[in-house]
Amino acid sequence: MTDAKTNADVAGLPFEAALKELEGIVAKLERGDVALEESIDIYTRGEALKARCDALLKQAEARIEKITLGADGKPTGTQPLDVGN
């Protein structure tokens, strides 16, 4: 499997599918019952899957907004969510 093909396949995966496949790869590698060449191939795919999951999470965080409340406790609007605080 080439890196370009790996990345092209991964680029269209939804978060849940990418995460599930990544978990399967991690389990396989942890068991240690995979040949060296296959280990390298699936590790490379795992890196691409991890990057996809990270990108999708960052996109989701960018879309989340915090509801602002007025002095009376009623919603007054929204503002970007500050993940660091």
N, CA, C and O atoms as CSV, one atom per row, in Angstrom:
chain,resi,resn,atom,element,x,y,z
A,1,MET,N,N,0.852,-1.168,0.000
A,1,MET,CA,C,0.000,0.000,0.000
A,1,MET,C,C,0.903,1.237,0.000
A,1,MET,O,O,1.796,1.351,0.839
A,2,THR,N,N,0.682,2.136,-0.908
A,2,THR,CA,C,1.515,3.322,-0.983
A,2,THR,C,C,0.964,4.407,-0.073
A,2,THR,O,O,-0.222,4.399,0.260
A,3,ASP,N,N,1.820,5.343,0.333
A,3,ASP,CA,C,1.381,6.419,1.201
A,3,ASP,C,C,0.293,7.255,0.550
A,3,ASP,O,O,-0.667,7.647,1.214
A,4,ALA,N,N,0.432,7.535,-0.760
A,4,ALA,CA,C,-0.563,8.341,-1.454
A,4,ALA,C,C,-1.919,7.650,-1.434
A,4,ALA,O,O,-2.939,8.296,-1.195
A,5,LYS,N,N,-1.941,6.355,-1.681
A,5,LYS,CA,C,-3.202,5.610,-1.653
A,5,LYS,C,C,-3.758,5.599,-0.235
A,5,LYS,O,O,-4.959,5.785,-0.038
A,6,THR,N,N,-2.898,5.382,0.748
A,6,THR,CA,C,-3.319,5.371,2.148
A,6,THR,C,C,-3.990,6.686,2.501
A,6,THR,O,O,-5.085,6.694,3.063
A,7,ASN,N,N,-3.345,7.793,2.179
A,7,ASN,CA,C,-3.882,9.098,2.521
A,7,ASN,C,C,-5.164,9.397,1.769
A,7,ASN,O,O,-6.079,9.999,2.332
A,8,ALA,N,N,-5.253,8.993,0.513
A,8,ALA,CA,C,-6.465,9.224,-0.270
A,8,ALA,C,C,-7.636,8.447,0.318
A,8,ALA,O,O,-8.745,8.975,0.405
A,9,ASP,N,N,-7.408,7.221,0.714
A,9,ASP,CA,C,-8.467,6.404,1.309
A,9,ASP,C,C,-8.932,6.992,2.638
A,9,ASP,O,O,-10.129,7.036,2.924
A,10,VAL,N,N,-7.986,7.437,3.436
A,10,VAL,CA,C,-8.276,7.935,4.771
A,10,VAL,C,C,-8.976,9.286,4.723
A,10,VAL,O,O,-9.803,9.582,5.584
A,11,ALA,N,N,-8.660,10.099,3.739
A,11,ALA,CA,C,-9.172,11.466,3.664
A,11,ALA,C,C,-10.694,11.546,3.648
A,11,ALA,O,O,-11.254,12.553,4.083
A,12,GLY,N,N,-11.367,10.529,3.166
A,12,GLY,CA,C,-12.822,10.570,3.092
A,12,GLY,C,C,-13.532,9.861,4.228
A,12,GLY,O,O,-14.762,9.831,4.260
A,13,LEU,N,N,-12.786,9.290,5.162
A,13,LEU,CA,C,-13.417,8.535,6.240
A,13,LEU,C,C,-14.053,9.447,7.279
A,13,LEU,O,O,-13.472,10.465,7.656
A,14,PRO,N,N,-15.253,9.081,7.745
A,14,PRO,CA,C,-15.823,9.816,8.875
A,14,PRO,C,C,-15.042,9.478,10.146
A,14,PRO,O,O,-14.339,8.469,10.195
A,15,PHE,N,N,-15.165,10.309,11.158
A,15,PHE,CA,C,-14.396,10.147,12.393
A,15,PHE,C,C,-14.541,8.753,12.989
A,15,PHE,O,O,-13.543,8.113,13.321
A,16,GLU,N,N,-15.764,8.283,13.125
A,16,GLU,CA,C,-16.010,7.000,13.797
A,16,GLU,C,C,-15.331,5.847,13.064
A,16,GLU,O,O,-14.763,4.959,13.700
A,17,ALA,N,N,-15.385,5.854,11.733
A,17,ALA,CA,C,-14.757,4.784,10.948
A,17,ALA,C,C,-13.237,4.846,11.065
A,17,ALA,O,O,-12.577,3.816,11.200
A,18,ALA,N,N,-12.689,6.049,11.014
A,18,ALA,CA,C,-11.236,6.199,11.141
A,18,ALA,C,C,-10.766,5.749,12.515
A,18,ALA,O,O,-9.751,5.063,12.634
A,19,LEU,N,N,-11.497,6.132,13.550
A,19,LEU,CA,C,-11.122,5.752,14.912
A,19,LEU,C,C,-11.215,4.242,15.115
A,19,LEU,O,O,-10.338,3.641,15.737
A,20,LYS,N,N,-12.273,3.631,14.592
A,20,LYS,CA,C,-12.440,2.184,14.739
A,20,LYS,C,C,-11.296,1.441,14.047
A,20,LYS,O,O,-10.748,0.487,14.600
A,21,GLU,N,N,-10.939,1.877,12.844
A,21,GLU,CA,C,-9.840,1.222,12.131
A,21,GLU,C,C,-8.518,1.445,12.861
A,21,GLU,O,O,-7.694,0.535,12.950
A,22,LEU,N,N,-8.319,2.641,13.378
A,22,LEU,CA,C,-7.099,2.940,14.131
A,22,LEU,C,C,-7.003,2.060,15.374
A,22,LEU,O,O,-5.926,1.552,15.685
A,23,GLU,N,N,-8.094,1.875,16.076
A,23,GLU,CA,C,-8.102,0.999,17.253
A,23,GLU,C,C,-7.753,-0.434,16.873
A,23,GLU,O,O,-7.039,-1.114,17.611
A,24,GLY,N,N,-8.250,-0.896,15.729
A,24,GLY,CA,C,-7.915,-2.237,15.253
A,24,GLY,C,C,-6.441,-2.385,14.947
A,24,GLY,O,O,-5.837,-3.414,15.250
A,25,ILE,N,N,-5.858,-1.355,14.345
A,25,ILE,CA,C,-4.422,-1.387,14.033
A,25,ILE,C,C,-3.604,-1.425,15.311
A,25,ILE,O,O,-2.646,-2.190,15.423
A,26,VAL,N,N,-3.984,-0.598,16.275
A,26,VAL,CA,C,-3.259,-0.578,17.552
A,26,VAL,C,C,-3.321,-1.953,18.216
A,26,VAL,O,O,-2.312,-2.443,18.723
A,27,ALA,N,N,-4.486,-2.567,18.216
A,27,ALA,CA,C,-4.636,-3.889,18.825
A,27,ALA,C,C,-3.749,-4.915,18.124
A,27,ALA,O,O,-3.101,-5.730,18.781
A,28,LYS,N,N,-3.720,-4.876,16.801
A,28,LYS,CA,C,-2.876,-5.804,16.033
A,28,LYS,C,C,-1.406,-5.620,16.378
A,28,LYS,O,O,-0.687,-6.591,16.613
A,29,LEU,N,N,-0.971,-4.380,16.406
A,29,LEU,CA,C,0.437,-4.098,16.701
A,29,LEU,C,C,0.794,-4.477,18.130
A,29,LEU,O,O,1.898,-4.957,18.388
A,30,GLU,N,N,-0.123,-4.267,19.053
A,30,GLU,CA,C,0.137,-4.633,20.451
A,30,GLU,C,C,0.242,-6.137,20.640
A,30,GLU,O,O,1.021,-6.608,21.468
A,31,ARG,N,N,-0.544,-6.896,19.872
A,31,ARG,CA,C,-0.462,-8.365,19.963
A,31,ARG,C,C,0.877,-8.870,19.457
A,31,ARG,O,O,1.387,-9.884,19.934
A,32,GLY,N,N,1.445,-8.165,18.494
A,32,GLY,CA,C,2.746,-8.543,17.963
A,32,GLY,C,C,2.733,-9.754,17.056
A,32,GLY,O,O,3.781,-10.358,16.826
A,33,ASP,N,N,1.586,-10.121,16.540
A,33,ASP,CA,C,1.507,-11.308,15.689
A,33,ASP,C,C,1.458,-10.943,14.203
A,33,ASP,O,O,0.877,-11.670,13.398
A,34,VAL,N,N,2.070,-9.818,13.849
A,34,VAL,CA,C,2.063,-9.334,12.477
A,34,VAL,C,C,3.502,-9.331,11.961
A,34,VAL,O,O,4.426,-8.957,12.682
A,35,ALA,N,N,3.680,-9.744,10.729
A,35,ALA,CA,C,5.012,-9.748,10.124
A,35,ALA,C,C,5.554,-8.318,10.057
A,35,ALA,O,O,4.789,-7.354,10.024
A,36,LEU,N,N,6.858,-8.200,10.039
A,36,LEU,CA,C,7.510,-6.893,10.062
A,36,LEU,C,C,7.012,-5.984,8.940
A,36,LEU,O,O,6.646,-4.837,9.198
A,37,GLU,N,N,6.993,-6.467,7.719
A,37,GLU,CA,C,6.584,-5.633,6.589
A,37,GLU,C,C,5.135,-5.158,6.739
A,37,GLU,O,O,4.823,-3.999,6.468
A,38,GLU,N,N,4.267,-6.054,7.167
A,38,GLU,CA,C,2.869,-5.671,7.387
A,38,GLU,C,C,2.764,-4.676,8.540
A,38,GLU,O,O,1.959,-3.747,8.488
A,39,SER,N,N,3.573,-4.867,9.577
A,39,SER,CA,C,3.583,-3.934,10.701
A,39,SER,C,C,3.913,-2.520,10.240
A,39,SER,O,O,3.284,-1.551,10.666
A,40,ILE,N,N,4.899,-2.418,9.371
A,40,ILE,CA,C,5.287,-1.103,8.842
A,40,ILE,C,C,4.141,-0.499,8.045
A,40,ILE,O,O,3.836,0.685,8.188
A,41,ASP,N,N,3.506,-1.310,7.204
A,41,ASP,CA,C,2.394,-0.828,6.378
A,41,ASP,C,C,1.215,-0.357,7.236
A,41,ASP,O,O,0.669,0.721,7.005
A,42,ILE,N,N,0.828,-1.165,8.219
A,42,ILE,CA,C,-0.332,-0.775,9.018
A,42,ILE,C,C,0.008,0.367,9.980
A,42,ILE,O,O,-0.865,1.161,10.330
A,43,TYR,N,N,1.261,0.452,10.406
A,43,TYR,CA,C,1.674,1.589,11.237
A,43,TYR,C,C,1.548,2.884,10.437
A,43,TYR,O,O,1.079,3.898,10.952
A,44,THR,N,N,1.974,2.838,9.173
A,44,THR,CA,C,1.878,4.008,8.301
A,44,THR,C,C,0.416,4.406,8.116
A,44,THR,O,O,0.081,5.590,8.167
A,45,ARG,N,N,-0.445,3.424,7.904
A,45,ARG,CA,C,-1.872,3.724,7.775
A,45,ARG,C,C,-2.412,4.276,9.092
A,45,ARG,O,O,-3.238,5.189,9.094
A,46,GLY,N,N,-1.950,3.727,10.198
A,46,GLY,CA,C,-2.374,4.231,11.505
A,46,GLY,C,C,-2.012,5.693,11.699
A,46,GLY,O,O,-2.797,6.458,12.260
A,47,GLU,N,N,-0.835,6.086,11.243
A,47,GLU,CA,C,-0.441,7.497,11.317
A,47,GLU,C,C,-1.403,8.379,10.524
A,47,GLU,O,O,-1.792,9.453,10.983
A,48,ALA,N,N,-1.782,7.923,9.338
A,48,ALA,CA,C,-2.718,8.681,8.504
A,48,ALA,C,C,-4.095,8.749,9.170
A,48,ALA,O,O,-4.750,9.791,9.131
A,49,LEU,N,N,-4.534,7.653,9.776
A,49,LEU,CA,C,-5.820,7.626,10.465
A,49,LEU,C,C,-5.815,8.570,11.665
A,49,LEU,O,O,-6.793,9.279,11.902
A,50,LYS,N,N,-4.728,8.579,12.416
A,50,LYS,CA,C,-4.602,9.470,13.564
A,50,LYS,C,C,-4.667,10.926,13.117
A,50,LYS,O,O,-5.341,11.743,13.745
A,51,ALA,N,N,-3.972,11.247,12.042
A,51,ALA,CA,C,-4.000,12.612,11.523
A,51,ALA,C,C,-5.421,12.991,11.096
A,51,ALA,O,O,-5.854,14.119,11.330
A,52,ARG,N,N,-6.143,12.066,10.479
A,52,ARG,CA,C,-7.529,12.313,10.058
A,52,ARG,C,C,-8.416,12.581,11.272
A,52,ARG,O,O,-9.208,13.524,11.269
A,53,CYS,N,N,-8.285,11.755,12.304
A,53,CYS,CA,C,-9.082,11.941,13.516
A,53,CYS,C,C,-8.766,13.295,14.157
A,53,CYS,O,O,-9.675,14.019,14.563
A,54,ASP,N,N,-7.485,13.635,14.245
A,54,ASP,CA,C,-7.085,14.927,14.812
A,54,ASP,C,C,-7.701,16.083,14.029
A,54,ASP,O,O,-8.225,17.027,14.620
A,55,ALA,N,N,-7.641,16.009,12.709
A,55,ALA,CA,C,-8.181,17.077,11.873
A,55,ALA,C,C,-9.693,17.219,12.063
A,55,ALA,O,O,-10.213,18.331,12.153
A,56,LEU,N,N,-10.389,16.085,12.123
A,56,LEU,CA,C,-11.841,16.135,12.301
A,56,LEU,C,C,-12.216,16.692,13.668
A,56,LEU,O,O,-13.194,17.428,13.794
A,57,LEU,N,N,-11.441,16.343,14.690
A,57,LEU,CA,C,-11.704,16.878,16.026
A,57,LEU,C,C,-11.477,18.388,16.061
A,57,LEU,O,O,-12.251,19.118,16.681
A,58,LYS,N,N,-10.432,18.851,15.407
A,58,LYS,CA,C,-10.161,20.291,15.368
A,58,LYS,C,C,-11.275,21.029,14.633
A,58,LYS,O,O,-11.666,22.126,15.033
A,59,GLN,N,N,-11.784,20.431,13.563
A,59,GLN,CA,C,-12.908,21.040,12.832
A,59,GLN,C,C,-14.139,21.128,13.732
A,59,GLN,O,O,-14.846,22.136,13.731
A,60,ALA,N,N,-14.389,20.071,14.498
A,60,ALA,CA,C,-15.548,20.063,15.392
A,60,ALA,C,C,-15.387,21.113,16.481
A,60,ALA,O,O,-16.342,21.820,16.803
A,61,GLU,N,N,-14.198,21.224,17.049
A,61,GLU,CA,C,-13.951,22.227,18.079
A,61,GLU,C,C,-14.175,23.637,17.540
A,61,GLU,O,O,-14.701,24.498,18.246
A,62,ALA,N,N,-13.785,23.870,16.312
A,62,ALA,CA,C,-13.946,25.193,15.711
A,62,ALA,C,C,-15.421,25.545,15.526
A,62,ALA,O,O,-15.773,26.724,15.486
A,63,ARG,N,N,-16.269,24.557,15.416
A,63,ARG,CA,C,-17.701,24.806,15.206
A,63,ARG,C,C,-18.477,24.948,16.512
A,63,ARG,O,O,-19.603,25.446,16.517
A,64,ILE,N,N,-17.882,24.514,17.611
A,64,ILE,CA,C,-18.577,24.567,18.900
A,64,ILE,C,C,-18.520,25.991,19.434
A,64,ILE,O,O,-17.469,26.631,19.398
A,65,GLU,N,N,-19.632,26.479,19.924
A,65,GLU,CA,C,-19.685,27.806,20.499
A,65,GLU,C,C,-20.214,27.724,21.927
A,65,GLU,O,O,-20.983,26.830,22.278
A,66,LYS,N,N,-19.792,28.654,22.711
A,66,LYS,CA,C,-20.238,28.733,24.094
A,66,LYS,C,C,-21.413,29.707,24.159
A,66,LYS,O,O,-21.363,30.780,23.558
A,67,ILE,N,N,-22.456,29.344,24.878
A,67,ILE,CA,C,-23.612,30.220,25.052
A,67,ILE,C,C,-23.263,31.243,26.125
A,67,ILE,O,O,-22.796,30.884,27.206
A,68,THR,N,N,-23.491,32.510,25.826
A,68,THR,CA,C,-23.245,33.560,26.809
A,68,THR,C,C,-24.555,33.903,27.503
A,68,THR,O,O,-25.625,33.894,26.895
A,69,LEU,N,N,-24.443,34.205,28.788
A,69,LEU,CA,C,-25.614,34.522,29.589
A,69,LEU,C,C,-25.548,35.965,30.046
A,69,LEU,O,O,-24.470,36.498,30.309
A,70,GLY,N,N,-26.708,36.589,30.139
A,70,GLY,CA,C,-26.798,37.947,30.651
A,70,GLY,C,C,-26.824,37.931,32.169
A,70,GLY,O,O,-26.788,36.864,32.782
A,71,ALA,N,N,-26.888,39.114,32.780
A,71,ALA,CA,C,-26.921,39.247,34.244
A,71,ALA,C,C,-28.122,38.521,34.846
A,71,ALA,O,O,-28.081,38.066,35.989
A,72,ASP,N,N,-29.184,38.422,34.060
A,72,ASP,CA,C,-30.387,37.744,34.552
A,72,ASP,C,C,-30.336,36.232,34.370
A,72,ASP,O,O,-31.276,35.526,34.734
A,73,GLY,N,N,-29.226,35.732,33.801
A,73,GLY,CA,C,-29.062,34.296,33.616
A,73,GLY,C,C,-29.670,33.758,32.336
A,73,GLY,O,O,-29.639,32.552,32.090
A,74,LYS,N,N,-30.218,34.632,31.526
A,74,LYS,CA,C,-30.819,34.211,30.262
A,74,LYS,C,C,-29.788,34.285,29.142
A,74,LYS,O,O,-28.909,35.147,29.157
A,75,PRO,N,N,-29.897,33.369,28.160
A,75,PRO,CA,C,-28.945,33.387,27.039
A,75,PRO,C,C,-29.009,34.714,26.287
A,75,PRO,O,O,-30.088,35.241,26.019
A,76,THR,N,N,-27.831,35.242,25.952
A,76,THR,CA,C,-27.764,36.498,25.206
A,76,THR,C,C,-27.104,36.332,23.852
A,76,THR,O,O,-27.147,37.245,23.028
A,77,GLY,N,N,-26.505,35.202,23.612
A,77,GLY,CA,C,-25.823,34.970,22.354
A,77,GLY,C,C,-24.784,33.871,22.503
A,77,GLY,O,O,-24.828,33.074,23.440
A,78,THR,N,N,-23.859,33.846,21.573
A,78,THR,CA,C,-22.797,32.846,21.614
A,78,THR,C,C,-21.457,33.513,21.339
A,78,THR,O,O,-21.388,34.619,20.803
A,79,GLN,N,N,-20.409,32.819,21.716
A,79,GLN,CA,C,-19.045,33.234,21.398
A,79,GLN,C,C,-18.236,31.984,21.157
A,79,GLN,O,O,-18.625,30.904,21.601
A,80,PRO,N,N,-17.104,32.105,20.454
A,80,PRO,CA,C,-16.276,30.922,20.207
A,80,PRO,C,C,-15.850,30.266,21.517
A,80,PRO,O,O,-15.565,30.945,22.503
A,81,LEU,N,N,-15.813,28.966,21.511
A,81,LEU,CA,C,-15.395,28.209,22.675
A,81,LEU,C,C,-13.894,28.322,22.822
A,81,LEU,O,O,-13.158,28.050,21.873
A,82,ASP,N,N,-13.429,28.716,23.985
A,82,ASP,CA,C,-12.007,28.785,24.277
A,82,ASP,C,C,-11.604,27.463,24.929
A,82,ASP,O,O,-11.782,27.277,26.132
A,83,VAL,N,N,-11.067,26.559,24.135
A,83,VAL,CA,C,-10.750,25.209,24.595
A,83,VAL,C,C,-9.735,25.236,25.724
A,83,VAL,O,O,-9.771,24.364,26.592
A,84,GLY,N,N,-8.830,26.209,25.742
A,84,GLY,CA,C,-7.791,26.274,26.752
A,84,GLY,C,C,-8.288,26.631,28.126
A,84,GLY,O,O,-7.584,26.390,29.107
A,85,ASN,N,N,-9.467,27.194,28.240
A,85,ASN,CA,C,-9.970,27.634,29.559
A,85,ASN,C,C,-11.142,26.835,30.019
A,85,ASN,O,O,-11.672,27.085,31.102
